[in-house]
Amino acid sequence: MIRVRDDPGWITIGGAEDRPALAFQQVEDYRPPQWPGQEVPQQAHLDVRVKDLNEAERQVLEIGATSLNRGTDAFRVYLDPAGHPFCLVQW
């Protein structure tokens, strides 16, 4: 496994520019999920790396995402049609 990025509170692993990477964020006061119960639901948040934020935003909105109007010049936050959050990121 190759560490692509290793920033405070984050680690991203992957291989190369042409392949996906997987990032993990440290969470204060983490409580592990309960399964199959939902008192502490399972959580996953995807960041999708894109070359052009404006074009990617147009595409995800066209297929049903909702913009939360949050983010920076490097990322934007959305909900998928079922309400799961995800980000488009550019670095």
Coordinates of C-alpha atoms in Angstrom, one line a residue:
M1 CA 0.0 0.0 0.0
I2 CA 1.4 3.4 -0.9
R3 CA 0.6 6.4 1.2
V4 CA -0.5 9.1 -1.3
R5 CA -1.1 11.8 1.3
D6 CA -0.3 11.8 5.1
D7 CA -1.8 15.0 6.6
P8 CA -2.7 15.7 10.2
G9 CA -5.9 13.8 10.9
W10 CA -5.9 12.2 7.5
I11 CA -4.2 9.4 5.6
T12 CA -4.8 8.5 2.0
I13 CA -3.6 5.2 0.5
G14 CA -3.6 4.2 -3.1
G15 CA -1.3 3.6 -6.0
A16 CA -1.2 5.9 -8.9
E17 CA -2.8 8.9 -10.5
D18 CA -4.9 6.7 -12.8
R19 CA -6.3 4.6 -9.9
P20 CA -8.7 5.4 -7.0
A21 CA -7.3 6.1 -3.6
L22 CA -8.9 5.6 -0.2
A23 CA -8.8 8.3 2.5
F24 CA -9.4 8.0 6.2
Q25 CA -10.1 10.9 8.6
Q26 CA -9.4 10.8 12.3
V27 CA -12.6 11.5 14.3
E28 CA -12.6 12.8 17.9
D29 CA -14.7 10.8 20.3
Y30 CA -15.2 8.0 17.7
R31 CA -17.9 5.5 18.6
P32 CA -17.8 2.3 16.5
P33 CA -21.0 1.5 14.6
Q34 CA -23.4 -1.1 15.8
W35 CA -24.5 -3.7 13.4
P36 CA -27.2 -4.7 12.6
G37 CA -28.6 -2.1 15.0
Q38 CA -28.6 1.6 14.2
E39 CA -28.2 3.3 17.5
V40 CA -24.8 4.2 16.3
P41 CA -25.2 3.9 12.5
Q42 CA -22.6 2.8 10.0
Q43 CA -20.9 5.7 8.3
A44 CA -19.0 6.1 5.1
H45 CA -18.3 9.3 3.3
L46 CA -16.8 9.3 -0.2
D47 CA -14.6 12.1 -1.7
V48 CA -14.5 11.8 -5.4
R49 CA -11.4 13.3 -7.0
V50 CA -12.2 15.2 -10.2
K51 CA -10.2 17.3 -12.7
D52 CA -12.8 20.1 -13.0
L53 CA -15.1 20.9 -10.1
N54 CA -17.5 22.9 -12.2
E55 CA -18.0 20.2 -14.7
A56 CA -18.2 17.4 -12.1
E57 CA -20.8 19.5 -10.2
R58 CA -22.9 19.9 -13.3
Q59 CA -22.8 16.1 -13.9
V60 CA -23.7 15.1 -10.3
L61 CA -26.6 17.6 -10.1
E62 CA -27.9 16.3 -13.4
I63 CA -28.1 12.8 -12.1
G64 CA -29.9 13.7 -8.8
A65 CA -27.4 15.0 -6.3
T66 CA -28.2 18.0 -4.1
S67 CA -25.6 20.7 -3.4
L68 CA -25.2 21.7 0.3
N69 CA -23.5 24.9 -0.9
R70 CA -20.6 24.1 1.4
G71 CA -16.9 23.7 0.6
T72 CA -13.9 25.6 -0.6
D73 CA -11.9 26.1 -3.8
A74 CA -10.7 22.5 -3.4
F75 CA -13.9 20.6 -2.5
R76 CA -17.7 20.8 -2.6
V77 CA -20.3 18.9 -0.5
Y78 CA -23.4 17.2 -1.9
L79 CA -26.1 14.6 -0.9
D80 CA -26.8 11.7 -3.1
P81 CA -30.5 11.0 -3.9
A82 CA -30.8 8.9 -0.7
G83 CA -29.3 11.6 1.5
H84 CA -25.8 10.3 1.9
P85 CA -23.1 13.0 1.9
F86 CA -20.2 13.0 -0.5
C87 CA -17.6 15.5 -1.8
L88 CA -16.1 16.4 -5.1
V89 CA -12.5 17.2 -4.5
Q90 CA -9.7 18.6 -6.6
W91 CA -6.0 18.6 -5.6

